[in-house]
Amino acid sequence: MQSDETSDAISVEKNVALSSKYAQNLKQILYVILINPNAVKTTVEWFLELLQKQHSGDGRLKLKVTAIDVTHENANEAKTSRELVCKELLIQIDCDDHLLFNFAEKFSLRILRDNENRVQIFNRKKFDHLTYSEKQRALLSFIESVHLTERSVLFGYPNVKLYPGQSILQICRRKKIVGNYFPLHNESELNELKANWCFSLKSQPIDAIRNYFGDSIAFYFAFLEFYTKALIPPSIISLSNFFVGSAANPFCALFNIFWLILFLKFWKRRSNELAYKWDTINIRQSEEPRPAFKGKTMGIDPVTEKPVPIYPIYKTWLKEYAVSLPIVFFCLYIAFQVMLLYFQVEEAAVEYNKANPSFFNEILTNIPGIVYALVVYAMNECYRVLATKLNNNENHRTQTSHDNHLIVKLILFEFVNNFMSILYVAFYVQNLSALKWQIGTMLIVNQIVDNLQEVLIPLWETSKTNEQVTCLRKKNDLNEDEIEIIRQSKLPIYEDTYFDYLELFVQFGYVFLFSAIFPLAPILALLNNLIEIHSDSFKLCYAYQRPHQRIASGINNAWLKAFEVLSLIAVVSNCGLTLISPLMSIIQDYYILNDMQALFAVVIVEHLIFAVVLIINYLVPDLPKGVRIAIAKDNLHKQN
């Protein structure tokens, strides 16, 4: 017992010494790194020294370390010859402006324009100001780039290999030394954003969102707003169609298809306008290894001629096709079996109601559809976790490859899981009344659960975080700034926009795949998106840590391709639904057409629509005229 107390006392003294060594007064806190209680102390000291030493030029990287007493069940039980920190360490990072300019220039932080609106590559001699968010982006680029130039092992962890060029921060994160690292919210900027965004009915302040959260998130909200506004004309047509009757459904579907094609084309133009305005239109994401990439050996990049970690590509392919692909197809098989089970249960409920008709039994026949919609939602959530783990295991070298493979996995399952039952009812069962009920139930349940999840769960997380902070306040002698940092550190992490786009992708399918049968879908989607804009802004401003800022020139190309493919599928599905609609029966009777002739007529219409798509894509350029002229001027300026 006495030895344990002595060990605890020594640990406290060492933490005090570490806190004393790094106790600089910080003008501002740009980034925070959390060190787990079970980290080896010498490793932490070595990493902090690397952070301070591994930069060129003048300027200082300022660090402040605060030890926090947290409940750690294994702290006293772990018997090891290495000395652990035993307390969670809060590393606050600030940086001289001169050094931040060095980082901004080294990592090509941004492209700016001079007074004559000419492009200027970032140069600290020409620009004397960085915004708060740009400072955070520059510092993030540096701390993620800290590495060794020779092959070694992680200090204090002799079994962990380090290759030249590998991000030490990511390895420490993988080995649970670093718990998390994140940028701090800026209270004054955040409060202004809350007032003009979360609680405002005006158009979104996209530029302010970009300045605070970065390009990637700003492009998501710009796309969400553009898509929401684009739903207004289909909603008006759908509302008028509601009074005309179902006979006009195919015409409503035809309008929606052409409107969908125009929407995607004009979004590309809007996206390029924003990319030029934000000076990211010519930025190509670096194809250097992403920070989380696990290299086995080192090689020389043929373009940069710098040493980079390399992982055998055949191992990635092996993991893709021998591990991920079979698991994904097994998940699709499970989704198919669940769908069949749902139809069996629903059929049994319908037969029971026929044998024993009553008001209660009539209601009972609707229960399987609602339960199935909830099950589909739950399966989607579980699969998202699985797909993320499978994708991480594949160890893709670049961020682009990593994102594309994850998006394909997500889209494949979500499309099958959400739309397979509807397509089954539409083209196999051919029960239009059941089809309308199925589409409406799936869409409404998905939207209700999504919005409740995005509001209630963040509120619950925030409440739980406040309780944890209250407990830590009693255990530690901390000032208000440190308490606020701890509070932010306990908030959930906003990983990326993957699942936000996925939610829109699924809704996009419900709205446009089945317009010929369920024309009210655009109205429901419009109402949902008006709520979605505010719920998404709420969770970012109130319930999540501030995300890492990433440069982007638009939404991920894989998402754009997915929406385009879905639009082509919408042409086929709506033509097919028109073929089995009551209107087609009327047309067949009027023109005395048999089924084969009707099918031939629908196929001709389908091909005409595809021809119009090609013509629109050819005639309407992705770059607006003003942007094309501006880019030409920029290129001329570079030549001179």
XYZ file of C-alpha atoms in Angstrom:
640
model
C 0.000 0.000 0.000
C 2.826 2.329 0.900
C 4.630 1.563 -2.365
C 1.483 2.455 -4.314
C 1.236 5.780 -2.513
C 4.921 6.443 -3.183
C 4.436 5.602 -6.877
C 1.445 7.961 -7.093
C 3.452 10.716 -5.417
C 6.324 10.295 -7.875
C 3.860 10.366 -10.785
C 2.326 13.591 -9.509
C 5.772 15.161 -9.143
C 6.713 14.172 -12.685
C 3.485 15.618 -14.071
C 4.090 18.820 -12.128
C 7.591 18.967 -13.602
C 6.214 18.453 -17.114
C 3.586 21.129 -16.553
C 6.249 23.496 -15.200
C 8.526 22.918 -18.186
C 5.722 23.749 -20.605
C 3.912 26.538 -18.787
C 4.193 29.384 -21.268
C 1.621 32.134 -21.329
C -0.333 31.760 -24.537
C -1.741 34.720 -26.421
C -4.264 32.442 -28.090
C -4.905 28.704 -28.170
C -5.065 27.398 -31.722
C -4.914 23.632 -31.186
C -5.233 21.172 -28.334
C -3.695 17.698 -28.059
C -4.986 15.295 -25.402
C -2.539 12.714 -24.026
C -4.081 9.561 -22.554
C -3.309 8.641 -18.919
C -1.656 5.338 -19.915
C 0.899 7.001 -22.215
C 4.612 6.557 -21.469
C 5.896 9.823 -20.037
C 9.239 9.802 -21.868
C 7.380 9.362 -25.168
C 5.276 12.422 -24.413
C 8.372 14.493 -23.591
C 10.094 13.294 -26.775
C 7.062 14.194 -28.890
C 6.797 17.670 -27.366
C 10.477 18.295 -28.054
C 9.973 17.240 -31.673
C 7.084 19.670 -32.017
C 9.254 22.523 -30.811
C 12.362 21.604 -32.783
C 11.011 20.401 -36.128
C 10.419 23.674 -37.897
C 12.709 25.933 -39.837
C 13.172 29.668 -39.626
C 12.448 32.094 -36.847
C 9.450 32.064 -34.580
C 8.357 30.012 -31.622
C 5.917 27.168 -31.149
C 4.440 27.749 -27.701
C 3.200 24.866 -25.574
C 1.353 24.725 -22.294
C 0.781 21.404 -20.514
C -1.929 20.931 -17.896
C -2.403 17.672 -15.957
C -6.029 16.673 -15.397
C -7.131 14.140 -12.797
C -9.487 11.724 -14.532
C -10.924 8.366 -13.548
C -8.701 5.723 -15.095
C -9.425 2.217 -13.942
C -6.164 0.674 -15.161
C -3.864 3.396 -13.868
C -3.096 1.647 -10.552
C -3.492 -1.885 -11.903
C -0.996 -1.580 -14.761
C 2.344 -2.983 -13.632
C 5.066 -1.922 -16.031
C 8.694 -0.899 -15.920
C 7.843 2.217 -17.916
C 6.647 5.331 -16.160
C 3.121 6.356 -17.174
C 1.748 9.884 -17.007
C -1.278 8.568 -14.999
C -3.172 11.794 -15.635
C -4.719 13.092 -18.812
C -2.467 15.802 -20.210
C -3.899 18.824 -21.969
C -1.378 20.259 -24.445
C -2.361 23.736 -25.596
C -0.556 25.063 -28.666
C 0.016 28.610 -29.854
C 2.385 29.930 -32.463
C 4.102 33.183 -33.407
C 2.589 34.811 -36.468
C 5.979 34.677 -38.200
C 6.130 30.904 -37.791
C 2.510 30.528 -38.915
C 3.386 32.397 -42.104
C 6.248 29.934 -42.599
C 3.824 27.024 -42.233
C 1.285 28.677 -44.544
C 3.924 29.149 -47.226
C 5.487 25.690 -46.774
C 2.191 23.808 -46.983
C 0.640 26.043 -49.708
C -2.120 27.115 -47.360
C -4.045 29.126 -49.892
C -3.962 31.197 -53.051
C -4.722 34.883 -52.637
C -5.489 37.799 -54.937
C -3.788 41.149 -55.015
C -5.506 44.532 -55.324
C -5.959 43.994 -59.068
C -7.675 40.626 -58.439
C -4.700 38.720 -59.840
C -3.752 35.338 -58.445
C -0.863 35.328 -56.004
C 0.611 32.156 -54.531
C 0.862 32.598 -50.776
C 3.985 34.535 -49.847
C 4.492 36.021 -46.398
C 6.291 39.020 -47.917
C 3.109 40.048 -49.742
C 0.433 39.237 -47.167
C 0.410 40.353 -43.566
C -2.757 38.760 -42.217
C -4.083 35.285 -41.530
C -7.564 34.675 -40.213
C -8.004 32.644 -37.032
C -9.169 29.602 -38.989
C -6.254 29.906 -41.441
C -3.848 29.933 -38.519
C -5.423 26.705 -37.287
C -5.166 25.153 -40.743
C -1.488 26.096 -41.028
C -0.723 24.687 -37.579
C -2.628 21.466 -38.330
C -0.556 20.955 -41.488
C 2.591 21.253 -39.401
C 1.700 19.013 -36.460
C 0.447 16.283 -38.816
C 3.681 16.498 -40.825
C 6.110 16.013 -37.910
C 8.202 12.958 -38.776
C 11.651 11.380 -38.635
C 14.047 11.358 -41.578
C 15.512 7.944 -40.746
C 13.992 4.580 -39.921
C 13.578 4.153 -36.180
C 11.157 3.071 -33.453
C 8.690 5.114 -31.463
C 10.557 6.432 -28.439
C 9.438 4.456 -25.380
C 7.719 1.824 -27.561
C 10.523 -0.367 -29.009
C 8.067 -2.632 -30.852
C 6.496 0.226 -32.835
C 8.420 0.903 -36.047
C 8.755 4.380 -37.501
C 9.506 4.900 -41.174
C 10.905 8.132 -42.600
C 8.094 10.487 -43.527
C 5.435 8.840 -41.364
C 3.271 11.159 -39.278
C 4.278 10.667 -35.647
C 1.034 12.261 -34.457
C -1.032 9.655 -36.320
C 1.073 6.790 -34.956
C 0.649 8.153 -31.429
C -3.089 8.366 -32.092
C -3.158 4.775 -33.351
C -1.243 3.522 -30.303
C -3.636 5.359 -27.933
C -0.915 7.732 -26.723
C -2.754 10.716 -28.152
C -6.441 10.560 -27.335
C -7.508 13.349 -29.652
C -6.378 16.607 -31.192
C -8.680 19.384 -32.310
C -8.906 23.142 -32.981
C -10.654 25.302 -30.419
C -13.832 27.212 -31.065
C -13.454 30.980 -31.219
C -16.234 32.254 -28.974
C -16.799 35.652 -30.603
C -16.801 34.292 -34.168
C -18.959 31.322 -33.162
C -21.566 33.510 -31.443
C -21.830 35.697 -34.535
C -22.223 32.598 -36.711
C -24.921 31.211 -34.414
C -26.918 34.433 -34.653
C -26.657 34.695 -38.449
C -27.041 31.001 -39.211
C -28.576 28.739 -36.569
C -31.372 31.108 -35.577
C -31.843 32.997 -38.836
C -34.406 32.389 -41.562
C -32.295 34.266 -44.107
C -30.059 32.666 -46.707
C -27.056 30.888 -45.200
C -23.855 32.946 -44.687
C -21.803 30.531 -46.816
C -18.672 32.703 -46.763
C -18.775 32.929 -42.973
C -19.299 29.152 -42.734
C -16.288 28.634 -44.979
C -14.138 31.026 -42.978
C -14.999 29.252 -39.726
C -15.400 25.566 -40.637
C -13.403 25.313 -43.860
C -14.047 24.555 -47.505
C -15.359 20.989 -47.225
C -18.172 21.804 -44.788
C -19.007 25.047 -46.600
C -19.459 23.163 -49.876
C -21.817 20.724 -48.131
C -24.064 23.515 -46.852
C -23.892 25.308 -50.205
C -25.030 22.080 -51.894
C -27.781 21.542 -49.299
C -29.093 25.080 -49.817
C -28.899 24.821 -53.619
C -30.678 21.455 -53.565
C -33.364 22.758 -51.190
C -34.098 25.736 -53.441
C -34.158 23.405 -56.447
C -36.945 21.402 -54.770
C -39.327 24.383 -54.863
C -40.472 24.055 -58.535
C -41.056 20.257 -58.278
C -42.961 20.882 -55.040
C -45.228 23.424 -56.744
C -45.861 21.022 -59.627
C -46.524 18.190 -57.167
C -48.970 20.295 -55.183
C -50.922 21.229 -58.306
C -50.798 17.594 -59.417
C -52.385 16.609 -56.093
C -55.561 18.484 -57.103
C -55.538 17.297 -60.729
C -55.298 13.592 -59.924
C -53.009 10.630 -60.468
C -53.465 10.705 -64.237
C -50.997 13.619 -64.354
C -48.291 11.743 -62.400
C -46.237 10.744 -65.482
C -46.126 14.374 -66.647
C -45.006 15.414 -63.175
C -42.296 12.735 -63.342
C -41.150 14.007 -66.746
C -40.810 17.536 -65.383
C -38.885 16.259 -62.349
C -36.442 14.325 -64.528
C -35.566 17.331 -66.685
C -35.422 19.556 -63.623
C -33.089 17.046 -61.958
C -30.728 17.106 -64.945
C -30.656 20.911 -64.939
C -30.137 20.967 -61.174
C -26.988 18.815 -61.360
C -25.583 20.823 -64.265
C -26.185 24.198 -62.634
C -24.820 22.940 -59.314
C -21.520 22.269 -61.082
C -21.529 25.866 -62.270
C -22.382 27.163 -58.792
C -19.677 24.956 -57.269
C -17.055 26.306 -59.670
C -18.132 29.871 -58.887
C -17.569 29.239 -55.184
C -14.284 27.432 -55.825
C -12.981 30.392 -57.816
C -14.247 32.860 -55.240
C -12.506 30.902 -52.469
C -9.365 30.432 -54.582
C -9.509 26.644 -54.564
C -10.587 25.961 -58.156
C -7.086 25.002 -59.294
C -6.063 23.305 -56.090
C -5.574 19.593 -56.449
C -5.588 17.576 -53.285
C -2.071 16.426 -52.513
C -1.554 12.840 -53.463
C 1.005 12.449 -50.734
C 0.212 9.635 -48.277
C -2.615 10.569 -45.949
C -1.583 10.924 -42.278
C -3.342 7.686 -41.230
C -1.670 5.627 -43.996
C 0.342 2.701 -42.594
C 3.500 2.185 -44.637
C 5.626 -0.957 -44.533
C 8.721 0.286 -46.345
C 10.057 3.541 -47.740
C 10.359 4.611 -51.356
C 10.975 7.731 -53.403
C 8.018 9.600 -54.851
C 8.749 9.981 -58.595
C 7.120 13.428 -58.680
C 8.370 15.094 -55.492
C 11.515 12.909 -55.226
C 10.942 12.796 -51.475
C 10.929 9.671 -49.299
C 7.390 8.427 -48.714
C 5.992 5.371 -46.912
C 4.889 2.574 -49.228
C 2.419 -0.229 -48.667
C 2.294 -3.126 -51.159
C -0.659 -2.472 -53.446
C -1.423 -6.191 -53.735
C -2.126 -6.266 -49.991
C -4.661 -3.464 -50.380
C -6.292 -5.312 -53.283
C -6.276 -8.540 -51.279
C -8.060 -6.824 -48.397
C -10.544 -5.254 -50.813
C -11.503 -8.368 -52.759
C -10.862 -11.146 -50.230
C -12.158 -9.399 -47.097
C -14.239 -6.285 -47.772
C -16.104 -7.421 -50.889
C -17.379 -10.739 -49.437
C -18.485 -8.975 -46.250
C -20.291 -6.268 -48.239
C -22.104 -8.867 -50.366
C -23.009 -10.809 -47.237
C -24.541 -7.611 -45.822
C -26.525 -7.189 -49.040
C -27.733 -10.776 -48.693
C -28.845 -10.083 -45.102
C -30.704 -6.974 -46.306
C -32.453 -9.066 -48.977
C -33.502 -11.718 -46.431
C -34.832 -9.044 -44.065
C -36.876 -7.634 -46.951
C -38.375 -11.064 -47.704
C -39.189 -11.549 -44.025
C -40.947 -8.182 -43.990
C -43.142 -9.129 -46.954
C -44.025 -12.452 -45.315
C -45.059 -10.728 -42.086
C -47.023 -8.065 -43.962
C -48.807 -10.686 -46.061
C -49.710 -12.620 -42.909
C -51.099 -9.432 -41.338
C -53.180 -8.687 -44.448
C -54.563 -12.245 -44.576
C -55.414 -12.099 -40.877
C -57.285 -8.827 -41.419
C -59.234 -10.361 -44.298
C -60.252 -13.311 -42.119
C -60.996 -11.131 -39.077
C -61.864 -7.637 -40.334
C -61.801 -4.898 -37.704
C -60.480 -1.383 -37.220
C -57.680 -2.644 -34.984
C -56.613 -5.309 -37.485
C -56.669 -2.715 -40.267
C -54.187 -0.641 -38.275
C -52.176 -3.786 -37.596
C -51.552 -4.281 -41.323
C -49.588 -0.986 -41.380
C -47.292 -1.896 -38.476
C -44.910 -4.163 -40.484
C -44.113 -1.316 -42.905
C -43.256 1.091 -40.088
C -41.168 -1.519 -38.261
C -39.360 -2.405 -41.493
C -38.508 1.261 -42.094
C -37.007 1.456 -38.585
C -35.096 -1.795 -39.142
C -33.712 -0.453 -42.435
C -32.563 2.693 -40.640
C -30.873 0.646 -37.893
C -29.188 -1.607 -40.462
C -27.894 1.468 -42.285
C -26.358 2.808 -39.070
C -24.657 -0.516 -38.270
C -23.363 -0.892 -41.798
C -21.842 2.607 -41.755
C -19.675 1.602 -38.800
C -18.704 -1.658 -40.504
C -17.928 0.037 -43.839
C -15.693 2.582 -42.111
C -13.712 -0.171 -40.374
C -13.375 -2.188 -43.579
C -12.185 0.871 -45.465
C -9.629 1.748 -42.795
C -8.347 -1.822 -42.871
C -7.717 -1.589 -46.633
C -5.117 1.118 -45.917
C -5.494 3.300 -49.001
C -2.478 5.480 -49.646
C -4.169 8.749 -50.609
C -7.128 10.563 -49.115
C -8.876 10.596 -52.493
C -8.667 6.819 -52.837
C -9.752 6.344 -49.223
C -12.796 8.592 -49.659
C -13.848 7.091 -52.981
C -13.757 3.502 -51.714
C -15.723 4.411 -48.585
C -18.360 6.284 -50.579
C -18.827 3.328 -52.952
C -19.303 0.952 -50.002
C -21.835 3.263 -48.383
C -23.799 3.930 -51.564
C -23.991 0.272 -52.583
C -25.577 -0.900 -49.343
C -27.782 2.144 -48.785
C -29.208 1.914 -52.304
C -30.033 -1.776 -51.961
C -31.288 -1.553 -48.386
C -33.498 1.490 -48.970
C -34.827 0.941 -52.486
C -34.813 -2.832 -53.051
C -38.179 -3.393 -51.380
C -39.745 -0.495 -53.301
C -38.441 -1.738 -56.648
C -39.654 -5.231 -55.726
C -43.190 -3.966 -55.071
C -43.119 -1.767 -58.189
C -41.914 -4.183 -60.828
C -42.550 -7.658 -59.396
C -45.676 -7.354 -57.269
C -46.951 -4.341 -59.306
C -49.253 -3.184 -56.524
C -49.429 0.603 -56.919
C -51.355 1.306 -53.707
C -48.869 -0.773 -51.691
C -46.043 0.992 -53.518
C -47.295 4.454 -52.522
C -47.616 3.347 -48.904
C -44.128 1.825 -48.965
C -42.470 4.950 -50.411
C -44.297 7.321 -48.066
C -43.549 5.224 -44.982
C -39.849 4.785 -45.782
C -39.330 8.465 -46.607
C -41.234 9.887 -43.635
C -39.766 7.481 -41.062
C -36.233 8.129 -42.347
C -36.661 11.888 -42.151
C -38.255 11.867 -38.690
C -35.616 9.573 -37.193
C -32.768 11.519 -38.843
C -33.964 14.848 -37.470
C -34.629 13.473 -33.990
C -31.193 11.897 -33.965
C -29.502 15.120 -35.031
C -31.241 17.170 -32.322
C -31.870 14.885 -29.337
C -28.580 12.977 -29.330
C -26.429 16.156 -29.438
C -28.508 17.625 -26.603
C -28.005 14.446 -24.570
C -24.269 14.418 -25.348
C -23.972 18.063 -24.308
C -25.783 17.379 -21.028
C -23.512 14.416 -20.301
C -20.438 16.496 -21.143
C -21.481 19.247 -18.733
C -21.823 16.659 -15.949
C -18.336 15.301 -16.665
C -16.850 18.782 -16.665
C -18.526 19.530 -13.330
C -16.880 16.433 -11.815
C -13.467 17.358 -13.241
C -13.809 20.906 -11.932
C -14.089 19.503 -8.391
C -10.957 17.337 -8.815
C -8.695 19.939 -10.435
C -7.556 23.487 -9.847
C -8.253 24.851 -13.320
C -9.078 28.283 -14.679
C -12.163 28.982 -16.792
C -10.273 28.770 -20.099
C -8.983 25.304 -19.215
C -12.450 24.209 -18.115
C -13.819 25.325 -21.493
C -11.066 23.399 -23.308
C -11.934 20.280 -21.319
C -15.618 20.759 -22.123
C -14.847 20.949 -25.837
C -12.568 17.909 -25.603
C -15.468 15.817 -24.259
C -17.769 16.742 -27.143
C -18.261 14.183 -29.945
C -16.013 14.416 -32.998
C -17.455 15.493 -36.346
C -15.533 13.117 -38.605
C -16.523 14.328 -42.061
C -19.432 15.064 -44.373
C -19.755 11.429 -45.595
C -22.960 10.648 -43.737
C -24.527 14.051 -44.381
C -24.169 13.534 -48.126
C -25.372 9.954 -47.743
C -28.555 11.198 -46.085
C -29.166 13.547 -49.026
C -28.369 10.756 -51.497
C -31.053 8.501 -50.001
C -33.591 11.332 -49.945
C -32.639 12.204 -53.521
C -33.540 8.652 -54.518
C -36.950 8.730 -52.837
C -37.777 12.060 -54.477
C -36.773 11.351 -58.074
C -36.742 7.565 -58.560
C -40.480 7.236 -57.992
C -41.930 10.572 -59.143
C -44.382 8.803 -61.450
C -46.079 7.125 -58.470
C -45.403 9.349 -55.442
C -45.316 12.990 -56.612
C -45.625 14.364 -53.057
C -42.024 13.344 -52.277
C -40.506 16.742 -53.290
C -42.803 18.544 -50.819
C -41.797 16.235 -47.963
C -38.125 16.585 -48.904
C -38.379 20.385 -49.071
C -39.930 20.611 -45.605
C -37.314 18.226 -44.240
C -34.395 20.147 -45.744
C -35.578 23.436 -44.266
C -35.295 21.716 -40.884
C -32.083 19.928 -41.894
C -30.211 23.167 -42.557
C -30.874 24.359 -39.016
C -30.366 20.990 -37.313
C -27.011 20.499 -39.065
C -25.913 24.026 -38.187
C -27.026 23.438 -34.593
C -24.989 20.262 -34.173
C -21.841 21.899 -35.584
C -22.115 25.066 -33.513
C -23.362 23.554 -30.253
C -22.809 19.825 -30.020
C -19.534 18.899 -31.744
C -15.868 19.710 -31.502
C -14.670 22.160 -34.100
C -13.692 20.022 -37.123
C -10.257 20.059 -38.732
C -10.230 22.407 -41.701
C -9.581 20.771 -45.057
C -9.114 22.491 -48.413
C -11.620 21.438 -51.095
C -12.493 22.566 -54.608
C -16.046 21.181 -54.444
C -18.006 18.239 -53.134
C -16.224 14.903 -53.518
C -16.296 13.792 -57.145
C -17.515 10.334 -56.098
C -20.657 11.904 -54.592
C -21.255 13.950 -57.730
C -20.949 10.828 -59.883
C -23.327 8.992 -57.532
C -25.998 11.685 -57.931
C -25.523 11.633 -61.708
C -25.867 7.836 -61.861
C -28.972 8.049 -59.674
C -30.460 10.585 -62.091
C -29.977 8.138 -64.980
C -31.557 5.338 -62.943
C -34.445 7.734 -62.241
C -35.098 8.011 -65.980
C -35.371 4.225 -66.302
C -37.443 3.709 -63.138
C -39.946 6.453 -63.946
C -40.379 5.178 -67.488
C -40.978 1.710 -66.049
C -43.496 3.027 -63.522
C -45.288 4.943 -66.275
C -45.579 1.706 -68.226
C -47.572 0.074 -65.398
C -49.542 3.202 -64.471
C -53.305 3.664 -65.088
C -52.519 6.376 -67.646
C -50.724 3.870 -69.864
C -53.779 1.606 -69.782
C -55.902 4.529 -70.968
C -53.419 5.309 -73.753
C -53.315 1.662 -74.823
C -57.104 1.507 -75.016
C -57.332 4.790 -76.927
C -54.637 4.001 -79.506
C -55.313 0.241 -79.500
C -51.748 -0.699 -78.475
C -50.707 -4.093 -77.197
C -48.204 -4.491 -74.339
C -45.205 -4.850 -76.664
C -46.090 -1.693 -78.576
C -46.549 0.213 -75.309
C -43.149 -1.006 -74.104
C -41.561 0.065 -77.386
C -43.099 3.555 -77.065
C -41.796 3.957 -73.502
C -38.298 2.836 -74.553
C -38.308 5.457 -77.318
C -39.266 8.163 -74.798
C -36.527 6.926 -72.467
C -33.884 7.190 -75.206
C -35.118 10.651 -76.178
C -34.639 11.761 -72.573
C -31.097 10.361 -72.565
C -30.442 12.261 -75.793
C -31.625 15.490 -74.156
C -29.280 14.779 -71.227
C -26.329 14.492 -73.613
C -27.328 17.699 -75.422
C -27.619 19.658 -72.151
C -24.245 18.375 -70.948
C -22.695 19.377 -74.265
C -24.281 22.822 -74.605
C -24.074 24.026 -70.994
C -20.451 24.351 -69.789
C -19.523 23.534 -66.203
C -17.651 26.838 -65.886
C -19.723 30.049 -66.042
C -18.510 32.620 -68.564
C -17.318 35.013 -65.871
C -15.190 32.311 -64.235
C -13.725 31.235 -67.593
C -12.692 34.814 -68.347
C -11.221 35.287 -64.874
C -9.199 32.055 -65.141
C -7.910 33.126 -68.558
C -6.775 36.441 -67.057
C -5.052 34.589 -64.220
C -3.217 32.339 -66.669
C -2.143 35.358 -68.717
C -0.865 37.048 -65.573
C 1.192 33.956 -64.681
C 2.808 33.930 -68.132
C 3.783 37.581 -67.778
